[in-house]
Short mmCIF file of C-alpha atoms in Angstrom, two decimals:
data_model
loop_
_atom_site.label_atom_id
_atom_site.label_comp_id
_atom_site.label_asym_id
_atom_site.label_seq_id
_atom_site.Cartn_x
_atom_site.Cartn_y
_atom_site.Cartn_z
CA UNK A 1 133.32 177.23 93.16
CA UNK A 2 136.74 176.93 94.42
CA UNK A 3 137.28 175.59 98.22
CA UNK A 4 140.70 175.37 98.45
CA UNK A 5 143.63 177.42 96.20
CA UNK A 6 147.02 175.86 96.88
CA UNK A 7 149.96 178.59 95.90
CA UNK A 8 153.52 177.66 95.41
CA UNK A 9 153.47 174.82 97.94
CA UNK A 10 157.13 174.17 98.76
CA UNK A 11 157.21 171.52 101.51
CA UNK A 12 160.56 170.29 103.37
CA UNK A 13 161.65 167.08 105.21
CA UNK A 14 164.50 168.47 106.80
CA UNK A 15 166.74 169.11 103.85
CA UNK A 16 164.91 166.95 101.40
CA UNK A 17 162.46 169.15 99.32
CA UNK A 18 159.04 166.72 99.18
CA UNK A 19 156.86 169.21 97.30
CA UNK A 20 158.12 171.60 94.93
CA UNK A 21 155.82 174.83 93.43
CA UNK A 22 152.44 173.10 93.61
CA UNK A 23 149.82 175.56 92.58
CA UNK A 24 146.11 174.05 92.43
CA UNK A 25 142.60 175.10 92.67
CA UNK A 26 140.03 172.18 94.56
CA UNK A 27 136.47 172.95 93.53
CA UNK A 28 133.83 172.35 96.22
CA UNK A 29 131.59 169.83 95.99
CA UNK A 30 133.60 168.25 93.62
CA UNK A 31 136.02 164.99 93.95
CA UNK A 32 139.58 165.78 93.38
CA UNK A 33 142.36 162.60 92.87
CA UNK A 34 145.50 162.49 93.53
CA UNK A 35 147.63 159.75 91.96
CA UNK A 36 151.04 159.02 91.59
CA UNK A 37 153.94 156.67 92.27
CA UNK A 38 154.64 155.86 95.76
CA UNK A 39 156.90 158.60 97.04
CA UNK A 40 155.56 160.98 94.72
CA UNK A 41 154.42 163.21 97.26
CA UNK A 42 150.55 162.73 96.68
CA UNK A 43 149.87 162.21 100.28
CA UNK A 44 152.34 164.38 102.03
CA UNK A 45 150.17 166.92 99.57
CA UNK A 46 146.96 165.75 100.98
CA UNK A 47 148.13 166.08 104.64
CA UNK A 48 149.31 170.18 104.37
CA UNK A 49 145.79 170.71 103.58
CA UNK A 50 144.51 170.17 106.88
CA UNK A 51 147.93 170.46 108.49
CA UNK A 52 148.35 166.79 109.37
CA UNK A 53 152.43 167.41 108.83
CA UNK A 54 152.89 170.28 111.63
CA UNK A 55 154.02 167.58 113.81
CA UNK A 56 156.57 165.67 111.55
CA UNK A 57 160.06 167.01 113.15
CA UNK A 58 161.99 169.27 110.44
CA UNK A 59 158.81 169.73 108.66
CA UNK A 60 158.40 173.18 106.88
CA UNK A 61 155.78 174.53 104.42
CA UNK A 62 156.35 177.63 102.24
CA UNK A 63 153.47 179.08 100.04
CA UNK A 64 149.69 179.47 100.83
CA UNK A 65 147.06 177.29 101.25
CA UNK A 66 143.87 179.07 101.10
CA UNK A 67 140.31 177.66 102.67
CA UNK A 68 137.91 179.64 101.01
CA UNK A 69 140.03 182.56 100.73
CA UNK A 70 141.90 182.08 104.18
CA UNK A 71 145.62 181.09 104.57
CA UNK A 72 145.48 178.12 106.52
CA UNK A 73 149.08 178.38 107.41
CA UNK A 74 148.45 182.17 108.75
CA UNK A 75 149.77 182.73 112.18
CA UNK A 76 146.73 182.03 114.73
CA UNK A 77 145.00 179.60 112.36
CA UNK A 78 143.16 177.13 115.08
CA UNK A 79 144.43 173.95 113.90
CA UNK A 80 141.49 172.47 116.18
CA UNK A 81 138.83 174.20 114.17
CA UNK A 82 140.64 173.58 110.77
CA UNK A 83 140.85 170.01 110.98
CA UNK A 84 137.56 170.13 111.99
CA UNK A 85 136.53 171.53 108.84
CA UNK A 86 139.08 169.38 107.16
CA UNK A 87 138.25 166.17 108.46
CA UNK A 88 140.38 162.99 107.04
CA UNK A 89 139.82 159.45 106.05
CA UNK A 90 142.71 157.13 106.76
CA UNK A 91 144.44 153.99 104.30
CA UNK A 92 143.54 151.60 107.26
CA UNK A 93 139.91 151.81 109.16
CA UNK A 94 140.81 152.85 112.70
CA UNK A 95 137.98 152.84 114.64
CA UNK A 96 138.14 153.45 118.73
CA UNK A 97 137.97 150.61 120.83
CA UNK A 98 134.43 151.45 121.43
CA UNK A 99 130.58 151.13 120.58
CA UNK A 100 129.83 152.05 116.97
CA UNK A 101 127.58 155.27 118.79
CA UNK A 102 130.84 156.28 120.78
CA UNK A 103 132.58 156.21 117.60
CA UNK A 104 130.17 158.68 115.99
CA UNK A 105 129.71 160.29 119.52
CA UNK A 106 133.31 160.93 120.02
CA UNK A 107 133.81 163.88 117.82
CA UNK A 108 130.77 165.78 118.56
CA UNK A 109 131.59 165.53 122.27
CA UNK A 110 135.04 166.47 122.42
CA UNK A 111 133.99 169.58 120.39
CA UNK A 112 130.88 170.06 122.24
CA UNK A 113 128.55 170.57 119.53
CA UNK A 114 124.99 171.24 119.59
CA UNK A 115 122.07 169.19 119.39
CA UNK A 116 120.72 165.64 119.94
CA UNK A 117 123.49 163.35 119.84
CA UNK A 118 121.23 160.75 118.88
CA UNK A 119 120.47 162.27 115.63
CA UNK A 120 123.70 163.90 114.95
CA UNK A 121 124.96 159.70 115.30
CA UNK A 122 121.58 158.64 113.37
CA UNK A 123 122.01 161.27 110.58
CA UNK A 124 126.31 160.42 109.98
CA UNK A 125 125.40 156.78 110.17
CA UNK A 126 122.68 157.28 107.38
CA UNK A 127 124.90 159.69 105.43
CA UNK A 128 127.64 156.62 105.35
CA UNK A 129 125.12 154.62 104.20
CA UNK A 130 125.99 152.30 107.07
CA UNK A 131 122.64 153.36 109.02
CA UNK A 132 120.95 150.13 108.15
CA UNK A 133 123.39 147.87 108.97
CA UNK A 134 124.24 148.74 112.34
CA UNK A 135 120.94 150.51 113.75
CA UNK A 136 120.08 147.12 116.15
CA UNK A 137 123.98 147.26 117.26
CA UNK A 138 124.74 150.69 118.16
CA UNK A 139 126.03 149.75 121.58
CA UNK A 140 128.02 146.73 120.27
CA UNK A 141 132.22 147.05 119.57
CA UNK A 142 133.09 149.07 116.93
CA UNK A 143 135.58 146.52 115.96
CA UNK A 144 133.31 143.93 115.30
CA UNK A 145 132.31 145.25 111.86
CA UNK A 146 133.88 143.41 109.01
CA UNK A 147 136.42 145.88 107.39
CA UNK A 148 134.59 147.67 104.91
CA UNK A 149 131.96 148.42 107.58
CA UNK A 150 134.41 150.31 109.75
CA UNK A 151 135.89 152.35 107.06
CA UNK A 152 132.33 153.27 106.47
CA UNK A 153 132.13 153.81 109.75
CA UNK A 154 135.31 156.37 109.98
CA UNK A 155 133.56 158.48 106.92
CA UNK A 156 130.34 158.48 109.21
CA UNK A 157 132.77 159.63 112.25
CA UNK A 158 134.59 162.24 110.25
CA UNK A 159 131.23 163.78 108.98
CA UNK A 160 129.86 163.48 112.37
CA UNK A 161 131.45 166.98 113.50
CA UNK A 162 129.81 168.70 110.07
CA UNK A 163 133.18 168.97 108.18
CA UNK A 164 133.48 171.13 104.72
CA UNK A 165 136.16 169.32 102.77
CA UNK A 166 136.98 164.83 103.33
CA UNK A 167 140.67 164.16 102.75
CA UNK A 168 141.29 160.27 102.07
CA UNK A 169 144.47 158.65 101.94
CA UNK A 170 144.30 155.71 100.23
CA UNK A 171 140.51 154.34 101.63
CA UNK A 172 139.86 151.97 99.73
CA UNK A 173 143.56 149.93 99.58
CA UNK A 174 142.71 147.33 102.81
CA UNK A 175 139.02 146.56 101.57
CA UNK A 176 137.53 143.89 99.22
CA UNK A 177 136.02 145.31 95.69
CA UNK A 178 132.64 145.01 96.96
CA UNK A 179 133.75 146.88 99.82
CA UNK A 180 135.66 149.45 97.60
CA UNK A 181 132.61 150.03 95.50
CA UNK A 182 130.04 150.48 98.14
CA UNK A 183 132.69 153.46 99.91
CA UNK A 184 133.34 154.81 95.69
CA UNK A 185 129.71 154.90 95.76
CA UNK A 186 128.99 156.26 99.16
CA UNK A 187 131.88 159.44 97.69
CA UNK A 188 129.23 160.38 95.17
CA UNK A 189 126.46 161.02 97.59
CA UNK A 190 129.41 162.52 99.80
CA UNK A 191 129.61 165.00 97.14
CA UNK A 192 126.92 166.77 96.90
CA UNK A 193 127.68 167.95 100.11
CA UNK A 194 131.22 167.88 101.11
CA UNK A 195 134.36 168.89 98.93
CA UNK A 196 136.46 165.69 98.69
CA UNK A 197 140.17 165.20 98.06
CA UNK A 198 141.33 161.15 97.73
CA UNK A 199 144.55 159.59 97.21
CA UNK A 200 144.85 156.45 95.73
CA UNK A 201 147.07 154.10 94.09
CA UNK A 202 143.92 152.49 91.86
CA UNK A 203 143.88 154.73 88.75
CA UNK A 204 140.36 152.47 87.36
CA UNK A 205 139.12 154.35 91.41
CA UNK A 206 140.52 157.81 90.23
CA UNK A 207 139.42 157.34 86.79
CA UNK A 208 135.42 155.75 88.21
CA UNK A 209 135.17 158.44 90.51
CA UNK A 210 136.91 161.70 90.39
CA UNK A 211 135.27 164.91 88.79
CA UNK A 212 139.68 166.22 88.45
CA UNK A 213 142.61 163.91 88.99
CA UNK A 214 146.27 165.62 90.06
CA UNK A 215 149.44 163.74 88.70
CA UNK A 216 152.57 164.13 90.97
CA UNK A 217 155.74 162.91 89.79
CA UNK A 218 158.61 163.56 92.16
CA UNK A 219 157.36 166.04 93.82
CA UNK A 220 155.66 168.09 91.20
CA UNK A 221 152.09 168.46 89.70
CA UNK A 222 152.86 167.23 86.81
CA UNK A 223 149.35 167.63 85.71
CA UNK A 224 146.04 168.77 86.84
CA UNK A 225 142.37 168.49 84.36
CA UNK A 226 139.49 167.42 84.45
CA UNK A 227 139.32 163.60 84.98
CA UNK A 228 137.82 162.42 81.69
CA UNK A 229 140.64 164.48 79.79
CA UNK A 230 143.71 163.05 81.95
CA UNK A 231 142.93 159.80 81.44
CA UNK A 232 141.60 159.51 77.57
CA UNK A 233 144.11 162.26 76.56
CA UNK A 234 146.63 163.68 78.80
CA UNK A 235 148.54 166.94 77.94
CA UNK A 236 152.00 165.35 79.32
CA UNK A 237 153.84 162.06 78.17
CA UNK A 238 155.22 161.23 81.33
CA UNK A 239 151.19 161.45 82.75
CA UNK A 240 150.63 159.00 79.51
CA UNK A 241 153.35 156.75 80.43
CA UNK A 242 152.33 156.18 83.94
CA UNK A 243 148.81 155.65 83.56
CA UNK A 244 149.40 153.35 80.93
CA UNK A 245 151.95 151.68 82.74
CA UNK A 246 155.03 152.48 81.23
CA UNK A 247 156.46 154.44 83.96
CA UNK A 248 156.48 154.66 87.46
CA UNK B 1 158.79 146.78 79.95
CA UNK B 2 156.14 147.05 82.84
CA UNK B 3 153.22 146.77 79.22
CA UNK B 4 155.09 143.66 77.24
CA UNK B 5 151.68 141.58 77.84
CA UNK B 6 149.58 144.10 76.31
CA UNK B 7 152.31 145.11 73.88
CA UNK B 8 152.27 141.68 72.27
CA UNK B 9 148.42 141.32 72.27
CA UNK B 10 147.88 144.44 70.97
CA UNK B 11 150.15 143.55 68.27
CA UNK B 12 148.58 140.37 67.40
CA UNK B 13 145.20 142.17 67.48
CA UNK B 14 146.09 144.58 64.71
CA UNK B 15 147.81 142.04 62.93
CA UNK B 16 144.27 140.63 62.90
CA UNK B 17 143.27 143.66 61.76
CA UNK B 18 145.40 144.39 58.91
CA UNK B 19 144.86 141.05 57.50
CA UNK B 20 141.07 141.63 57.68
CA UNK B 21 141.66 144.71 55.84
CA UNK B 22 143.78 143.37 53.71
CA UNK B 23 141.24 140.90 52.39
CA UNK B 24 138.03 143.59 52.71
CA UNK B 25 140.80 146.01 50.35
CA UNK B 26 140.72 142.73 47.35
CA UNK B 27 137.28 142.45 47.53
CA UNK B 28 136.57 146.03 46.41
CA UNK B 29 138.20 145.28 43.03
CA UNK B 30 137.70 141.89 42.85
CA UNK B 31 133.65 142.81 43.08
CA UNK B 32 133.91 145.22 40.05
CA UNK B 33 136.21 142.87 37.54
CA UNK B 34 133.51 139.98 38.30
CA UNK B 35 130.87 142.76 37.18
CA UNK B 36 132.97 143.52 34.31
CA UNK B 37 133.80 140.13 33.27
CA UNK B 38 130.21 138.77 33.93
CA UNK B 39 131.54 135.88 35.92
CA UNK B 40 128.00 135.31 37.74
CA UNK B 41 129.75 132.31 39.57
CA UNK B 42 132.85 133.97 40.78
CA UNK B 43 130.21 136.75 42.32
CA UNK B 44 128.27 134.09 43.96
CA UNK B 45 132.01 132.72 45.51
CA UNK B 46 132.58 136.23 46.75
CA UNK B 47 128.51 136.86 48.38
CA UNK B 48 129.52 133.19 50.37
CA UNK B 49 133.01 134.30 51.44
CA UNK B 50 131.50 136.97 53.24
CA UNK B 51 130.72 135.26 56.26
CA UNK B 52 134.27 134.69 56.60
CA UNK B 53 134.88 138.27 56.85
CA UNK B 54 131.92 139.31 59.58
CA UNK B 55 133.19 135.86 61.41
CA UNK B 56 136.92 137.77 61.58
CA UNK B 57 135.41 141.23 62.44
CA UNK B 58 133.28 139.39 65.17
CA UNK B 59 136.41 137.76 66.53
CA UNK B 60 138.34 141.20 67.22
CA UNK B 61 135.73 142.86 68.51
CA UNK B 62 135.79 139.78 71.07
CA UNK B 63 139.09 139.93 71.65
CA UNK B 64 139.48 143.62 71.80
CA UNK B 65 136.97 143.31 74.58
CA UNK B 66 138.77 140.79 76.35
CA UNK B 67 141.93 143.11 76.05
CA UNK B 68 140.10 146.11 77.19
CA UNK B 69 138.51 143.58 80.52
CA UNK B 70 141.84 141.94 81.24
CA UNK B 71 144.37 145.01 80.78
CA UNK B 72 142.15 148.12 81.74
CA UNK B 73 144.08 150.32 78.98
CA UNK B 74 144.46 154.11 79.41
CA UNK B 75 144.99 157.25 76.94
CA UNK B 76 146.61 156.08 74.29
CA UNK B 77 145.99 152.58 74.33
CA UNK B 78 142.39 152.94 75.26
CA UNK B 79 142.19 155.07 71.85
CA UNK B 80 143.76 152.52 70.06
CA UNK B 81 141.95 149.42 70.77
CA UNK B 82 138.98 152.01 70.49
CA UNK B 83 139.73 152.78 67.23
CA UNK B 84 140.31 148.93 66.69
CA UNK B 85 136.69 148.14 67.22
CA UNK B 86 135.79 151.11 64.69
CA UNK B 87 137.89 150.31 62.28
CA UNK B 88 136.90 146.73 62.45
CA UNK B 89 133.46 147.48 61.62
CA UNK B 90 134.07 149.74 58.73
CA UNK B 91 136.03 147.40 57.11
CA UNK B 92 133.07 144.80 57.49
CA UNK B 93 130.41 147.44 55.99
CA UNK B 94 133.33 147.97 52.97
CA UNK B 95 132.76 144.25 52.46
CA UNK B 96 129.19 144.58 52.45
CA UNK B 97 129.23 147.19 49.63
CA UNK B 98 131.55 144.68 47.91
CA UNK B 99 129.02 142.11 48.59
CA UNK B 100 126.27 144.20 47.01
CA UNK B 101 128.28 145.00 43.65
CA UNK B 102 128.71 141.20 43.78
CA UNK B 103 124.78 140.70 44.18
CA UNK B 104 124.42 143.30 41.26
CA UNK B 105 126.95 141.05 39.08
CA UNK B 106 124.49 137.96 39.36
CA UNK B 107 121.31 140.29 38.70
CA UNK B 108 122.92 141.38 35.39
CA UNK B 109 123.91 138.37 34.48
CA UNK B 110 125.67 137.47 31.53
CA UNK B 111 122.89 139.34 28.88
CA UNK B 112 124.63 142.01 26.36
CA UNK B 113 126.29 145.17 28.83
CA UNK B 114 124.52 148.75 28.75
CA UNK B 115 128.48 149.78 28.18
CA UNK B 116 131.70 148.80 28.73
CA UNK B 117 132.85 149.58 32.11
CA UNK B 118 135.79 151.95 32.69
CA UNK B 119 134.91 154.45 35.20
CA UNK B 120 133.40 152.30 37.97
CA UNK B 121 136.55 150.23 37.85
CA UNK B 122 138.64 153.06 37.93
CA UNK B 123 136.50 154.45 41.06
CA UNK B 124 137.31 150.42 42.82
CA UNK B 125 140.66 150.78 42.10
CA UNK B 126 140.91 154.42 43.62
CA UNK B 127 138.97 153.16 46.52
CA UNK B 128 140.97 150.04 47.12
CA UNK B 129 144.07 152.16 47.13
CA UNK B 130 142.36 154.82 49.70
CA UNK B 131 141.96 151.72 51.97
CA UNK B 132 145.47 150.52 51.54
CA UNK B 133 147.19 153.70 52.64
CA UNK B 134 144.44 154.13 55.27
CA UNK B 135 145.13 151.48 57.14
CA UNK B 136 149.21 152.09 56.47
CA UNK B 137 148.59 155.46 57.98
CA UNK B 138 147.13 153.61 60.87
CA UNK B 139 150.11 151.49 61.31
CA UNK B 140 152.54 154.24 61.06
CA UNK B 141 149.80 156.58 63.40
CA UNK B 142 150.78 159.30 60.53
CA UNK B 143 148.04 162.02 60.99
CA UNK B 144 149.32 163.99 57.73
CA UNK B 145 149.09 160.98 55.71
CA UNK B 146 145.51 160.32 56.97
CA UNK B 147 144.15 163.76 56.66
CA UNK B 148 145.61 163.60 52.98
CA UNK B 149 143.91 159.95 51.93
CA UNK B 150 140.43 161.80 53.18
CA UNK B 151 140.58 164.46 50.78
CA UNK B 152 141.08 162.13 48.31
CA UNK B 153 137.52 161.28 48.74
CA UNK B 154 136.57 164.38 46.35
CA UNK B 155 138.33 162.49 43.41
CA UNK B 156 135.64 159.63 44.27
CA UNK B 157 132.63 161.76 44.33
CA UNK B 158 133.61 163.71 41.40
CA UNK B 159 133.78 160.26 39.53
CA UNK B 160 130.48 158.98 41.25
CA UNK B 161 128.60 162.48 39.75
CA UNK B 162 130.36 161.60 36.63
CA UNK B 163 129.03 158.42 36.44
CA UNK B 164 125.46 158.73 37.40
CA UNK B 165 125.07 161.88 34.51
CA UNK B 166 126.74 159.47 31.95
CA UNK B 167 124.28 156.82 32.97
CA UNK B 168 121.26 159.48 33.25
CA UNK B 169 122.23 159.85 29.66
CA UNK B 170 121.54 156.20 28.78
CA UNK B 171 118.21 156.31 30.73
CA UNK B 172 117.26 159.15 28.75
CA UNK B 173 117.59 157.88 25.12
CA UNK B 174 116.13 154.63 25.67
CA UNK B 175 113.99 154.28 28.72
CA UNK B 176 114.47 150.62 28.39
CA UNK B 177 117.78 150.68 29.79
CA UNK B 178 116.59 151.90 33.22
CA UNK B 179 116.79 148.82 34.78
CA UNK B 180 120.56 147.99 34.16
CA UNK B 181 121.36 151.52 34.90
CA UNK B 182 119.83 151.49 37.90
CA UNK B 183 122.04 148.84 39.29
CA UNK B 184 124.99 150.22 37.58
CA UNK B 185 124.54 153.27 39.51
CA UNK B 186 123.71 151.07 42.85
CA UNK B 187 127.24 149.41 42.20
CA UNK B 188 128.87 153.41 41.64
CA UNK B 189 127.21 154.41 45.09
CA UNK B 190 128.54 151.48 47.22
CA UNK B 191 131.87 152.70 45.90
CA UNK B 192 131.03 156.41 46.70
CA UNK B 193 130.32 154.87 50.53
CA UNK B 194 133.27 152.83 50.19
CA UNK B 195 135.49 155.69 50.44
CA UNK B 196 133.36 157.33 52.74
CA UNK B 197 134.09 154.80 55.31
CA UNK B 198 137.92 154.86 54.17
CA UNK B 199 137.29 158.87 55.32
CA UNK B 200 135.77 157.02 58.49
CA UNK B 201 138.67 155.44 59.30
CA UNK B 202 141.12 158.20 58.41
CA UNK B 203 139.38 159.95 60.97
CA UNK B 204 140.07 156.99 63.79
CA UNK B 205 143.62 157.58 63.07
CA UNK B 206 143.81 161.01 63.81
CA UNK B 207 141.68 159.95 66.91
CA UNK B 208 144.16 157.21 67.94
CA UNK B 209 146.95 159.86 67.75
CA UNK B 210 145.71 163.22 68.99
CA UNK B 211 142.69 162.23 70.95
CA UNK B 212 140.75 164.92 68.48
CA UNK B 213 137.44 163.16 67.16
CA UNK B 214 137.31 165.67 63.79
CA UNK B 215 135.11 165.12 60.47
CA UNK B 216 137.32 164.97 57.73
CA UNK B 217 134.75 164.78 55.35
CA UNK B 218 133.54 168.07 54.78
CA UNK B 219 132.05 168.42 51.64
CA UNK B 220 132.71 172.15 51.32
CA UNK B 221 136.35 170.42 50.88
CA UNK B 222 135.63 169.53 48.01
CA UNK B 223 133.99 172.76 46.02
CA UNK B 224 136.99 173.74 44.15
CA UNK B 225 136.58 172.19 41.23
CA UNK B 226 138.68 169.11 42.45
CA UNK B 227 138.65 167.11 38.97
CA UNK B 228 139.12 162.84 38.94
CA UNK B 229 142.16 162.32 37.72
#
């Protein structure tokens, strides 16, 4: 089933075009990748689809982006309620300077959701498979997690306030390959409930854990398949020559 | 070049490779003249010297892992070294066959021969030159060339039919002969499979250039009448 259906994304800095014609369909429950060279425009990509670039000055988007069949970019959207739905994973953990429950809490507050905080906190925490690690410390600073505890942590705060799609930029690049596994494993059971878009700059991550990878190349979508067919037998050379390294 | 490192080993690895094939393609012949010639102690040489070849087989597959570990290949490259490790082992079960024709030289031994032997040779020879181009179709990643070494296969199961109704014939008029038949057609068959795993590695070629895993050895290929030449 399709969550999001991007149509003829154009997207300007100013004069500089940073997207050009990007038409893509992101399947729910599903993990897209995005991969590319640095300046490619992967993660200027992943930030129109929860409108993370409205605030960039000279910013300006042309084409639809459709969440399940509405234009997010429609006058009157609530951008609130959108990136609520559309919650987002940064490159660097950056918890609050707060207890790991405030963390979880903080979301859930500020939008005044429903229910028993305690087991909206207990239920992300357990859902970032972080639940067991930090159960005895919930009042203790956030900050005093090793790294890829508070990335964990951030996934558990961004699926605190019931999201439908996790955007990640880059999760995995400040953490330690036991780190990086536990949060590649921690997408899969993601997954099954939550549509997930990630960029990254580690094709062996795309290639381990995507179900459809994305190749921009200055600007464009080069190419978009199924994982296991981009990376055993692309349809493009230029796709070939990156991921094997002769390009880019 | 951002890939020289894996360039160069890569290179060295199917050097490996070639050379392994290279000796696996001489032993196909070689295993038939020392049939032909009765030279029971050049076929014992040639069971020994088989190690040799599963030792070299053994050593790419090791370092084809070690490639695949240390440079994480993609696509292409990943379908090469792939095809490496297939190819690798078909050219060790080729030596086997040779191995076993060897074997079948020191069972026969030096006594009188059911017949002279000119259509098993021919069907060595025909396989040795399969393997050749195989493995030059490799190097040049030429699909066409591949695809037309497979259906050369026909011309070796034409001659393998051939051979076992001309034996059949010997079996027939003097039942005495069975046993020597017998291992004349054992030696025919491990050439029949020779060129079946030539066929085998036609195919990895086409795999290492299109990504398309296709059987190119489908026998209904070969119902027009295809004659040996």
């Amino acid at each position: 089933m399709e969550k999001f259906r991007v149509e003829h994304l154009n997207f300007h800095y100013g004069d500089k075009l940073a997207l050009s014609d990007i038409s893509i369909s992101i399947s729910d429950r599903r993990i897209t990748a995005l991969i590319g060279p640095s300046g490619c425009g992967k993660s200027t990509f992943l930030r129109c689809l929860n409108r993370m670039n409205d605030t960039i000055r000279g910013a300006r988007v042309e084409g639809r982006v459709l969440l399940d069949g509405q234009d997010i970019y429609a006058r009157g959207t609530d951008v609130v309620e959108l990136r609520k739905r559309v919650g987002m994973v940064f490159q660097r953990p950056n918890p609050f300077p707060q207890s790991i429950f405030d963390n979880i809490a903080f979301g859930p507050r500020v939008l005044g959701l429903e229910g028993d905080l305690h087991q909206i906190v207990e239920e992300s925490l357990r859902g970032a498979v972080l639940w067991d690690e930090v159960k005895d410390k919930l009042k203790q600073d956030a900050l005093g997690l090793s790294l890829g505890q508070q990335q964990r942590l951030c996934i558990a705060r961004t699926i605190a306030v019931k999201p439908e799609v996790i955007l990640m930029d880059e999760p995995c690049s400040a953490l330690d390959p036991i780190a990086t596994l536990q949060i590649e494993e921690l997408m899969q059971s993601l997954k099954e409930e939550y549509s997930i878009v990630i960029v990254t700059h580690n094709m062996q991550q795309a290639s381990r854990v995507s179900d459809f990878t994305g190749f921009f190349w200055l600007g464009e979508m080069v190419e978009f398949d199924v994982t296991e067919r981009v990376f055993t037998r692309p349809a493009q050379r230029i796709t070939e020559d990156y991921i094997t390294g002769r390009a880019g | 070049m951002a890939r020289d490192t894996f360039e160069k080993e890569l290179a060295t690895l199917e050097n490996s490779l070639l050379d392994l094939g290279n000796i696996v393609d001489l032993s196909i012949v070689e295993a038939v003249e020392i049939l032909r010639k009765q030279d029971v102690a050049a076929a014992k040489r040639l069971i020994i010297g088989d190690a040799e070849i599963n030792r070299r087989r053994f050593a790419i597959e090791a370092d084809t892992l070690v490639l695949i570990a240390r440079q994480q290949p993609m696509a292409r490259d990943l379908r090469t070294l792939a095809a490496v490790l297939e190819i690798a082992t078909e050219l060790e079960r080729i030596a086997d066959y040779s191995k076993g024709n060897a074997r079948i030289a020191v069972k026969l031994g030096t006594k009188p021969p059911l017949k002279p032997l000119v259509d098993i040779p021919r069907m060595a020879r025909r396989g040795s030159e399969m393997l050749r181009n195989a493995l030059m179709s490799y190097t040049r990643r030429d699909v066409q060339m591949a695809r037309a070494i497979a259906a050369q296969d026909c011309e070796i199961d034409a001659l393998y039919d051939q051979i076992y109704r001309e034996l059949m014939t010997y079996v027939i008029s003097d039942p005495r002969n069975i046993e020597d038949a017998s291992q004349l057609m054992w030696c025919a068959h491990n050439l029949e499979r020779t060129a079946d795993r030539v066929v085998n590695i036609c195919e990895r070629v086409v795999f290492t250039v299109t990504g398309d895993m296709i059987e190119l050895d489908d026998p209904d290929d070969c119902l027009d009448g295809d004659e040996p030449t």
